[in-house]
Amino acid sequence: MSAEYFAAFDTVRFEGPESSNDLAYRWYDKDRVVMGQRMEDHLRFAVCMWHSFCWPGSDVFGAGTFNRPWLQGPMDAANAAAKREAALAFVEKLDLPFYCFHDVDVMADAETIGDFRSSFAQAVDHLEQLQAQHGRKLLWGTANLFSHPRYMAGAATNPDPEVYAWAAAQVRDALEATHRLGGANYVLWGGREGYDSILNTEIGTEQENFGRFLSLVVDHKHRIGFTGTILIEPKPHEPTKHQYDFDTQTVYAFLKRFGLENEVKVNIEANHATLSGHTFEHEIAMARALGILGSIDANRGDPQNGWDTDQFPNSVEELTLAMLEVLRAGGLGNGGFNFDAKVRRQSIDAVDLFHGHIGGVDTIARALLRAAAIIEDGRLEAFRAERYAGWQGELGRMIHAEGTTLAQIADRAVVSNSAPAPRSGRQEYCENLVNRF
């Protein structure tokens, strides 16, 4: 059933901006060289299992609307296998290189820890076969430590150490599965690592337990020889009122506290960035500055909604600003652009999955071309460099020299009778320059 679900669709190919084919790429030409690298290698696109193949199209006010064959009846072994087959077939039809999953996305339902491990192990065996069959790879794996009622008060921050131990079992197995499947990264999203009420929460204990958990994950990574990157995905709130991984700076402070800043990077999601009061490009720029940019979950929110709507990206303008920061960082390394996005509840047909992903791919690809053109043009980068040029001069070097004191810097200003004149930041010039592209 799952193979037939996409049987009527041809593999999506690049046909250029003049194409009239709705199921073709207009801007994503995977072999086109941009700034010395193939477009596919710049972007490293991935399709996520959870939104595209697990979500039934439900919301808090109504039941699911999607009539996917693998969603009919209980998620038993047969339906789980059908879902895996459909997912990898779909990624191949899109001609994208990667996919991503949570453990529960790919397995049959299970309650006891023994049944859970057995079901997941069967799923991993099957995924290994499907990756070879369809020629696809795993961008990252993760464990779902937030959906089951046992995690209603968190996983690594749960007040019950028995829940903590169950979470450790899930992460151990998911990390080892990611390693076996050749995954490039492993993600920890602290969906409920936070609190709803301060009245019943001991923040200090929860932070210590969270830090211990992450340290153990890093230790296990090295024990099993996994060479991929461990990632944390920042999010300020939802489902909990306050989450400890609020934004990139918060995550970095947490990593520094536990000595993990050289072991863990961030997986930045566009919609999470805006929920924290930042822009997407700000979060990428901050991760670049702190040296912890790892990977990206590509989506967008709705400016009229205050929650995580996980829509496909469709603004070339917004993504160009984000892509500028990715290029300035030298790219994403092991990371990529994972479509943590879902079609709308009324988009119920198989073709809608194609439209959503094709639109997102082309938006990001076009943004890459625009950002590369801006950098290669050189005027914006030259203005930025000139604005900070003083830090390469005598005073800038003296301020950062080892042994320089605050008094010495102050005396330098006094002796030189310093009277620095205000200098324009030329914001409108920069905005106009970007808009020309």
One Martini backbone bead per residue (centre of mass of N, CA, C, O) as a GRO file, in nm:
protein
  437
    1MET     BB    1   0.057   0.062  -0.021
    2SER     BB    2   0.294   0.264   0.012
    3ALA     BB    3   0.413   0.245  -0.275
    4GLU     BB    4   0.144   0.336  -0.422
    5TYR     BB    5   0.105   0.626  -0.310
    6PHE     BB    6   0.366   0.731  -0.518
    7ALA     BB    7   0.352   0.595  -0.811
    8ALA     BB    8   0.240   0.849  -0.993
    9PHE     BB    9   0.522   0.975  -0.937
   10ASP     BB   10   0.778   1.150  -1.029
   11THR     BB   11   1.078   1.253  -1.026
   12VAL     BB   12   1.218   1.531  -0.906
   13ARG     BB   13   1.324   1.806  -1.109
   14PHE     BB   14   1.517   2.023  -1.275
   15GLU     BB   15   1.370   2.311  -1.491
   16GLY     BB   16   1.345   2.592  -1.402
   17PRO     BB   17   1.185   2.908  -1.391
   18GLU     BB   18   1.004   2.839  -1.669
   19SER     BB   19   0.843   2.628  -1.559
   20SER     BB   20   0.505   2.454  -1.557
   21ASN     BB   21   0.587   2.250  -1.339
   22ASP     BB   22   0.473   2.179  -1.016
   23LEU     BB   23   0.687   1.908  -1.007
   24ALA     BB   24   0.936   2.118  -0.999
   25TYR     BB   25   1.241   2.260  -1.005
   26ARG     BB   26   1.363   2.603  -1.028
   27TRP     BB   27   1.638   2.628  -0.817
   28TYR     BB   28   1.711   2.324  -0.759
   29ASP     BB   29   2.046   2.255  -0.853
   30LYS     BB   30   2.243   2.023  -0.721
   31ASP     BB   31   2.509   2.068  -0.930
   32ARG     BB   32   2.542   2.349  -0.868
   33VAL     BB   33   2.786   2.592  -0.833
   34VAL     BB   34   2.845   2.750  -0.508
   35MET     BB   35   3.110   2.874  -0.388
   36GLY     BB   36   3.258   2.579  -0.462
   37GLN     BB   37   2.968   2.427  -0.425
   38ARG     BB   38   2.732   2.218  -0.417
   39MET     BB   39   2.407   2.256  -0.349
   40GLU     BB   40   2.361   1.989  -0.197
   41ASP     BB   41   2.608   2.041   0.004
   42HIS     BB   42   2.502   2.296   0.132
   43LEU     BB   43   2.193   2.189   0.222
   44ARG     BB   44   2.113   1.905   0.308
   45PHE     BB   45   1.839   1.768   0.271
   46ALA     BB   46   1.545   1.689   0.479
   47VAL     BB   47   1.305   1.450   0.586
   48CYS     BB   48   1.048   1.418   0.805
   49MET     BB   49   0.855   1.189   0.981
   50TRP     BB   50   0.645   1.324   1.176
   51HIS     BB   51   0.479   1.520   0.987
   52SER     BB   52   0.459   1.346   0.709
   53PHE     BB   53   0.392   1.033   0.862
   54CYS     BB   54   0.243   1.077   1.162
   55TRP     BB   55   0.059   1.297   1.115
   56PRO     BB   56  -0.309   1.311   1.087
   57GLY     BB   57  -0.438   1.615   1.098
   58SER     BB   58  -0.463   1.723   1.377
   59ASP     BB   59  -0.628   1.894   1.649
   60VAL     BB   60  -0.767   2.031   1.937
   61PHE     BB   61  -1.062   2.031   1.762
   62GLY     BB   62  -0.967   1.768   1.582
   63ALA     BB   63  -0.941   1.525   1.378
   64GLY     BB   64  -0.805   1.357   1.144
   65THR     BB   65  -0.754   1.409   0.768
   66PHE     BB   66  -0.561   1.177   0.696
   67ASN     BB   67  -0.554   0.900   0.439
   68ARG     BB   68  -0.328   0.716   0.522
   69PRO     BB   69  -0.260   0.385   0.509
   70TRP     BB   70  -0.067   0.373   0.781
   71LEU     BB   71  -0.314   0.520   0.966
   72GLN     BB   72  -0.479   0.259   0.975
   73GLY     BB   73  -0.509   0.197   1.270
   74PRO     BB   74  -0.285   0.055   1.438
   75MET     BB   75   0.062   0.077   1.529
   76ASP     BB   76   0.186  -0.169   1.390
   77ALA     BB   77   0.410  -0.350   1.220
   78ALA     BB   78   0.280  -0.304   0.940
   79ASN     BB   79   0.241   0.008   0.951
   80ALA     BB   80   0.533   0.079   1.017
   81ALA     BB   81   0.655  -0.039   0.758
   82ALA     BB   82   0.486   0.130   0.559
   83LYS     BB   83   0.592   0.402   0.654
   84ARG     BB   84   0.890   0.360   0.589
   85GLU     BB   85   0.854   0.305   0.288
   86ALA     BB   86   0.719   0.575   0.217
   87ALA     BB   87   0.940   0.767   0.310
   88LEU     BB   88   1.181   0.669   0.133
   89ALA     BB   89   1.030   0.699  -0.136
   90PHE     BB   90   0.982   1.005  -0.112
   91VAL     BB   91   1.275   1.100  -0.096
   92GLU     BB   92   1.346   0.987  -0.374
   93LYS     BB   93   1.135   1.151  -0.540
   94LEU     BB   94   1.279   1.429  -0.446
   95ASP     BB   95   1.593   1.402  -0.454
   96LEU     BB   96   1.690   1.363  -0.156
   97PRO     BB   97   1.939   1.264   0.082
   98PHE     BB   98   1.752   1.293   0.351
   99TYR     BB   99   1.658   1.194   0.689
  100CYS     BB  100   1.435   1.198   0.985
  101PHE     BB  101   1.407   1.073   1.339
  102HIS     BB  102   1.219   0.922   1.571
  103ASP     BB  103   1.171   0.638   1.725
  104VAL     BB  104   0.843   0.642   1.721
  105ASP     BB  105   0.813   0.692   1.407
  106VAL     BB  106   0.932   0.378   1.315
  107MET     BB  107   0.745   0.221   1.517
  108ALA     BB  108   0.580   0.024   1.706
  109ASP     BB  109   0.384   0.004   1.952
  110ALA     BB  110   0.493   0.044   2.306
  111GLU     BB  111   0.531  -0.007   2.667
  112THR     BB  112   0.744  -0.177   2.737
  113ILE     BB  113   1.081  -0.181   2.736
  114GLY     BB  114   1.116  -0.443   2.580
  115ASP     BB  115   0.919  -0.384   2.344
  116PHE     BB  116   1.048  -0.122   2.258
  117ARG     BB  117   1.327  -0.231   2.177
  118SER     BB  118   1.229  -0.443   1.975
  119SER     BB  119   1.074  -0.254   1.782
  120PHE     BB  120   1.313  -0.069   1.715
  121ALA     BB  121   1.508  -0.282   1.605
  122GLN     BB  122   1.332  -0.360   1.364
  123ALA     BB  123   1.332  -0.079   1.234
  124VAL     BB  124   1.638  -0.056   1.188
  125ASP     BB  125   1.671  -0.292   1.002
  126HIS     BB  126   1.481  -0.173   0.782
  127LEU     BB  127   1.624   0.099   0.733
  128GLU     BB  128   1.885  -0.020   0.626
  129GLN     BB  129   1.752  -0.139   0.372
  130LEU     BB  130   1.616   0.125   0.262
  131GLN     BB  131   1.868   0.294   0.221
  132ALA     BB  132   1.988   0.107   0.004
  133GLN     BB  133   1.745   0.098  -0.193
  134HIS     BB  134   1.717   0.441  -0.211
  135GLY     BB  135   1.982   0.611  -0.151
  136ARG     BB  136   1.974   0.703   0.155
  137LYS     BB  137   2.015   0.924   0.441
  138LEU     BB  138   2.111   1.021   0.772
  139LEU     BB  139   2.112   1.311   0.946
  140TRP     BB  140   1.912   1.239   1.202
  141GLY     BB  141   1.859   1.135   1.534
  142THR     BB  142   1.601   1.052   1.789
  143ALA     BB  143   1.424   1.091   2.095
  144ASN     BB  144   1.109   1.058   2.240
  145LEU     BB  145   1.073   1.282   2.545
  146PHE     BB  146   0.732   1.396   2.538
  147SER     BB  147   0.461   1.230   2.469
  148HIS     BB  148   0.454   1.056   2.696
  149PRO     BB  149   0.321   1.060   3.014
  150ARG     BB  150   0.598   1.011   3.162
  151TYR     BB  151   0.688   1.318   3.035
  152MET     BB  152   0.517   1.553   3.174
  153ALA     BB  153   0.796   1.634   3.364
  154GLY     BB  154   0.996   1.515   3.185
  155ALA     BB  155   1.320   1.370   3.168
  156ALA     BB  156   1.602   1.494   3.268
  157THR     BB  157   1.391   1.682   3.468
  158ASN     BB  158   1.269   1.474   3.636
  159PRO     BB  159   1.169   1.389   3.966
  160ASP     BB  160   1.198   1.093   3.846
  161PRO     BB  161   1.449   0.856   3.808
  162GLU     BB  162   1.291   0.643   3.641
  163VAL     BB  163   1.247   0.826   3.397
  164TYR     BB  164   1.541   0.888   3.342
  165ALA     BB  165   1.617   0.591   3.279
  166TRP     BB  166   1.431   0.554   3.038
  167ALA     BB  167   1.557   0.781   2.871
  168ALA     BB  168   1.837   0.650   2.857
  169ALA     BB  169   1.744   0.405   2.692
  170GLN     BB  170   1.646   0.558   2.444
  171VAL     BB  171   1.909   0.712   2.378
  172ARG     BB  172   2.098   0.478   2.351
  173ASP     BB  173   1.947   0.343   2.112
  174ALA     BB  174   1.930   0.592   1.920
  175LEU     BB  175   2.236   0.643   1.901
  176GLU     BB  176   2.316   0.362   1.796
  177ALA     BB  177   2.134   0.374   1.545
  178THR     BB  178   2.261   0.622   1.416
  179HIS     BB  179   2.537   0.496   1.386
  180ARG     BB  180   2.456   0.249   1.213
  181LEU     BB  181   2.306   0.445   0.984
  182GLY     BB  182   2.506   0.700   0.938
  183GLY     BB  183   2.471   0.939   1.104
  184ALA     BB  184   2.562   1.289   1.142
  185ASN     BB  185   2.357   1.314   1.391
  186TYR     BB  186   2.238   1.414   1.727
  187VAL     BB  187   1.927   1.488   1.889
  188LEU     BB  188   1.815   1.722   2.153
  189TRP     BB  189   1.479   1.767   2.252
  190GLY     BB  190   1.340   1.963   2.520
  191GLY     BB  191   1.014   1.954   2.532
  192ARG     BB  192   1.004   1.915   2.882
  193GLU     BB  193   1.259   2.099   2.970
  194GLY     BB  194   1.086   2.228   3.235
  195TYR     BB  195   0.812   2.453   3.335
  196ASP     BB  196   0.490   2.564   3.477
  197SER     BB  197   0.571   2.575   3.795
  198ILE     BB  198   0.754   2.708   4.060
  199LEU     BB  199   0.615   2.571   4.312
  200ASN     BB  200   0.711   2.253   4.200
  201THR     BB  201   1.019   2.363   4.146
  202GLU     BB  202   1.369   2.258   4.114
  203ILE     BB  203   1.595   2.406   3.926
  204GLY     BB  204   1.873   2.307   4.021
  205THR     BB  205   1.821   2.004   3.993
  206GLU     BB  206   1.738   2.002   3.694
  207GLN     BB  207   2.001   2.117   3.580
  208GLU     BB  208   2.192   1.900   3.687
  209ASN     BB  209   2.049   1.660   3.546
  210PHE     BB  210   2.078   1.765   3.258
  211GLY     BB  211   2.388   1.785   3.254
  212ARG     BB  212   2.438   1.485   3.316
  213PHE     BB  213   2.294   1.368   3.071
  214LEU     BB  214   2.464   1.506   2.849
  215SER     BB  215   2.735   1.390   2.944
  216LEU     BB  216   2.653   1.092   2.897
  217VAL     BB  217   2.601   1.113   2.595
  218VAL     BB  218   2.885   1.198   2.514
  219ASP     BB  219   3.027   0.952   2.634
  220HIS     BB  220   2.876   0.741   2.456
  221LYS     BB  221   2.966   0.839   2.186
  222HIS     BB  222   3.268   0.762   2.238
  223ARG     BB  223   3.233   0.460   2.314
  224ILE     BB  224   3.098   0.389   2.011
  225GLY     BB  225   3.229   0.587   1.778
  226PHE     BB  226   3.078   0.848   1.734
  227THR     BB  227   3.134   1.127   1.491
  228GLY     BB  228   2.915   1.294   1.534
  229THR     BB  229   2.679   1.538   1.625
  230ILE     BB  230   2.570   1.702   1.903
  231LEU     BB  231   2.234   1.829   1.954
  232ILE     BB  232   2.056   2.128   2.034
  233GLU     BB  233   1.712   2.250   2.059
  234PRO     BB  234   1.585   2.547   2.069
  235LYS     BB  235   1.321   2.659   2.311
  236PRO     BB  236   1.116   2.865   2.509
  237HIS     BB  237   0.830   2.721   2.458
  238GLU     BB  238   0.641   2.480   2.417
  239PRO     BB  239   0.480   2.308   2.623
  240THR     BB  240   0.613   2.470   2.824
  241LYS     BB  241   0.643   2.769   2.975
  242HIS     BB  242   0.951   2.690   3.055
  243GLN     BB  243   1.259   2.652   2.891
  244TYR     BB  244   1.601   2.584   2.918
  245ASP     BB  245   1.626   2.608   2.583
  246PHE     BB  246   1.550   2.902   2.479
  247ASP     BB  247   1.836   2.969   2.337
  248THR     BB  248   2.147   2.993   2.221
  249GLN     BB  249   2.269   3.141   2.466
  250THR     BB  250   2.154   2.955   2.681
  251VAL     BB  251   2.288   2.697   2.581
  252TYR     BB  252   2.580   2.797   2.605
  253ALA     BB  253   2.577   2.843   2.910
  254PHE     BB  254   2.518   2.548   2.976
  255LEU     BB  255   2.769   2.425   2.841
  256LYS     BB  256   2.980   2.579   3.006
  257ARG     BB  257   2.900   2.477   3.287
  258PHE     BB  258   2.960   2.157   3.174
  259GLY     BB  259   3.194   2.145   2.950
  260LEU     BB  260   3.034   2.131   2.630
  261GLU     BB  261   3.116   2.347   2.400
  262ASN     BB  262   3.298   2.117   2.226
  263GLU     BB  263   3.046   1.887   2.189
  264VAL     BB  264   2.802   2.095   2.137
  265LYS     BB  265   2.531   2.189   1.935
  266VAL     BB  266   2.296   2.352   1.721
  267ASN     BB  267   1.946   2.323   1.638
  268ILE     BB  268   1.784   2.545   1.430
  269GLU     BB  269   1.463   2.697   1.449
  270ALA     BB  270   1.270   2.927   1.313
  271ASN     BB  271   1.013   2.918   1.499
  272HIS     BB  272   1.174   2.930   1.767
  273ALA     BB  273   1.308   3.202   1.727
  274THR     BB  274   1.042   3.373   1.719
  275LEU     BB  275   0.933   3.280   2.000
  276SER     BB  276   1.195   3.427   2.147
  277GLY     BB  277   1.217   3.720   1.983
  278HIS     BB  278   1.363   3.643   1.728
  279THR     BB  279   1.548   3.581   1.460
  280PHE     BB  280   1.676   3.356   1.256
  281GLU     BB  281   1.946   3.508   1.192
  282HIS     BB  282   2.029   3.556   1.483
  283GLU     BB  283   2.069   3.261   1.573
  284ILE     BB  284   2.285   3.197   1.364
  285ALA     BB  285   2.484   3.423   1.438
  286MET     BB  286   2.526   3.333   1.730
  287ALA     BB  287   2.633   3.052   1.667
  288ARG     BB  288   2.871   3.150   1.502
  289ALA     BB  289   3.009   3.323   1.727
  290LEU     BB  290   3.016   3.057   1.932
  291GLY     BB  291   3.069   2.780   1.765
  292ILE     BB  292   2.749   2.613   1.742
  293LEU     BB  293   2.685   2.546   1.451
  294GLY     BB  294   2.496   2.273   1.302
  295SER     BB  295   2.172   2.298   1.238
  296ILE     BB  296   1.845   2.290   1.051
  297ASP     BB  297   1.504   2.385   1.091
  298ALA     BB  298   1.277   2.415   0.830
  299ASN     BB  299   1.060   2.698   0.877
  300ARG     BB  300   0.750   2.855   1.000
  301GLY     BB  301   0.548   3.097   1.106
  302ASP     BB  302   0.279   3.298   1.238
  303PRO     BB  303   0.232   3.633   1.311
  304GLN     BB  304  -0.076   3.566   1.435
  305ASN     BB  305   0.075   3.342   1.599
  306GLY     BB  306   0.186   3.201   1.933
  307TRP     BB  307   0.284   2.937   1.776
  308ASP     BB  308   0.388   2.624   1.647
  309THR     BB  309   0.318   2.576   1.299
  310ASP     BB  310   0.505   2.441   1.090
  311GLN     BB  311   0.580   2.578   0.817
  312PHE     BB  312   0.667   2.627   0.513
  313PRO     BB  313   0.896   2.786   0.352
  314ASN     BB  314   0.833   3.123   0.153
  315SER     BB  315   1.083   3.334   0.209
  316VAL     BB  316   1.343   3.467   0.048
  317GLU     BB  317   1.415   3.709   0.220
  318GLU     BB  318   1.451   3.565   0.494
  319LEU     BB  319   1.649   3.337   0.392
  320THR     BB  320   1.881   3.519   0.300
  321LEU     BB  321   1.964   3.617   0.581
  322ALA     BB  322   2.029   3.334   0.684
  323MET     BB  323   2.232   3.248   0.458
  324LEU     BB  324   2.448   3.452   0.519
  325GLU     BB  325   2.527   3.319   0.793
  326VAL     BB  326   2.603   3.043   0.685
  327LEU     BB  327   2.830   3.139   0.495
  328ARG     BB  328   2.998   3.288   0.714
  329ALA     BB  329   3.037   3.000   0.868
  330GLY     BB  330   3.101   2.780   0.629
  331GLY     BB  331   2.853   2.628   0.704
  332LEU     BB  332   2.714   2.301   0.835
  333GLY     BB  333   2.858   2.050   0.775
  334ASN     BB  334   2.684   1.789   0.913
  335GLY     BB  335   2.451   1.940   0.844
  336GLY     BB  336   2.119   2.087   0.767
  337PHE     BB  337   1.795   2.088   0.598
  338ASN     BB  338   1.514   2.035   0.787
  339PHE     BB  339   1.168   1.952   0.742
  340ASP     BB  340   0.997   2.096   1.008
  341ALA     BB  341   0.712   2.033   0.838
  342LYS     BB  342   0.361   2.097   0.751
  343VAL     BB  343   0.089   2.044   0.620
  344ARG     BB  344  -0.215   2.129   0.601
  345ARG     BB  345  -0.518   2.003   0.711
  346GLN     BB  346  -0.643   2.052   0.405
  347SER     BB  347  -0.388   1.888   0.290
  348ILE     BB  348  -0.474   1.553   0.193
  349ASP     BB  349  -0.283   1.491  -0.036
  350ALA     BB  350  -0.007   1.364  -0.176
  351VAL     BB  351   0.068   1.620  -0.346
  352ASP     BB  352   0.105   1.813  -0.100
  353LEU     BB  353   0.381   1.704  -0.013
  354PHE     BB  354   0.522   1.807  -0.265
  355HIS     BB  355   0.457   2.106  -0.256
  356GLY     BB  356   0.587   2.169   0.018
  357HIS     BB  357   0.881   2.073  -0.048
  358ILE     BB  358   0.936   2.224  -0.312
  359GLY     BB  359   0.897   2.507  -0.198
  360GLY     BB  360   1.117   2.490   0.020
  361VAL     BB  361   1.356   2.423  -0.159
  362ASP     BB  362   1.339   2.673  -0.349
  363THR     BB  363   1.362   2.892  -0.137
  364ILE     BB  364   1.647   2.810  -0.032
  365ALA     BB  365   1.796   2.807  -0.301
  366ARG     BB  366   1.746   3.103  -0.374
  367ALA     BB  367   1.877   3.218  -0.118
  368LEU     BB  368   2.158   3.114  -0.178
  369LEU     BB  369   2.200   3.276  -0.439
  370ARG     BB  370   2.163   3.556  -0.311
  371ALA     BB  371   2.379   3.538  -0.090
  372ALA     BB  372   2.616   3.483  -0.279
  373ALA     BB  373   2.587   3.745  -0.443
  374ILE     BB  374   2.637   3.938  -0.208
  375ILE     BB  375   2.920   3.836  -0.132
  376GLU     BB  376   3.051   3.860  -0.419
  377ASP     BB  377   3.007   4.166  -0.448
  378GLY     BB  378   3.114   4.299  -0.140
  379ARG     BB  379   2.978   4.558  -0.016
  380LEU     BB  380   2.867   4.458   0.256
  381GLU     BB  381   3.132   4.339   0.366
  382ALA     BB  382   3.297   4.600   0.342
  383PHE     BB  383   3.131   4.770   0.537
  384ARG     BB  384   3.163   4.594   0.784
  385ALA     BB  385   3.474   4.605   0.793
  386GLU     BB  386   3.502   4.917   0.813
  387ARG     BB  387   3.338   4.958   1.080
  388TYR     BB  388   3.572   4.755   1.235
  389ALA     BB  389   3.873   4.847   1.171
  390GLY     BB  390   3.983   4.961   1.448
  391TRP     BB  391   4.044   4.666   1.571
  392GLN     BB  392   4.318   4.652   1.382
  393GLY     BB  393   4.448   4.863   1.534
  394GLU     BB  394   4.621   4.994   1.787
  395LEU     BB  395   4.387   5.012   1.995
  396GLY     BB  396   4.259   4.735   1.954
  397ARG     BB  397   4.516   4.574   2.030
  398MET     BB  398   4.555   4.697   2.312
  399ILE     BB  399   4.287   4.605   2.445
  400HIS     BB  400   4.364   4.279   2.381
  401ALA     BB  401   4.608   4.276   2.536
  402GLU     BB  402   4.800   4.126   2.743
  403GLY     BB  403   4.771   4.325   3.050
  404THR     BB  404   4.561   4.514   2.998
  405THR     BB  405   4.404   4.785   3.145
  406LEU     BB  406   4.158   4.996   3.220
  407ALA     BB  407   4.342   5.240   3.286
  408GLN     BB  408   4.505   5.243   3.020
  409ILE     BB  409   4.267   5.299   2.838
  410ALA     BB  410   4.175   5.559   2.973
  411ASP     BB  411   4.445   5.714   2.942
  412ARG     BB  412   4.449   5.714   2.636
  413ALA     BB  413   4.205   5.905   2.611
  414VAL     BB  414   4.323   6.142   2.775
  415VAL     BB  415   4.597   6.196   2.626
  416SER     BB  416   4.443   6.224   2.331
  417ASN     BB  417   4.183   6.381   2.356
  418SER     BB  418   3.927   6.232   2.306
  419ALA     BB  419   3.673   6.277   2.012
  420PRO     BB  420   3.449   6.093   1.900
  421ALA     BB  421   3.272   6.058   1.615
  422PRO     BB  422   2.994   5.998   1.482
  423ARG     BB  423   2.884   5.704   1.294
  424SER     BB  424   2.730   5.570   1.046
  425GLY     BB  425   2.541   5.264   0.987
  426ARG     BB  426   2.380   5.243   0.715
  427GLN     BB  427   2.104   5.080   0.711
  428GLU     BB  428   1.960   5.163   0.445
  429TYR     BB  429   2.184   5.082   0.256
  430CYS     BB  430   2.183   4.780   0.331
  431GLU     BB  431   1.887   4.724   0.259
  432ASN     BB  432   1.900   4.815  -0.036
  433LEU     BB  433   2.120   4.622  -0.126
  434VAL     BB  434   1.970   4.360  -0.071
  435ASN     BB  435   1.709   4.424  -0.244
  436ARG     BB  436   1.860   4.413  -0.527
  437PHE     BB  437   1.869   4.080  -0.502
   0.00000   0.00000   0.00000
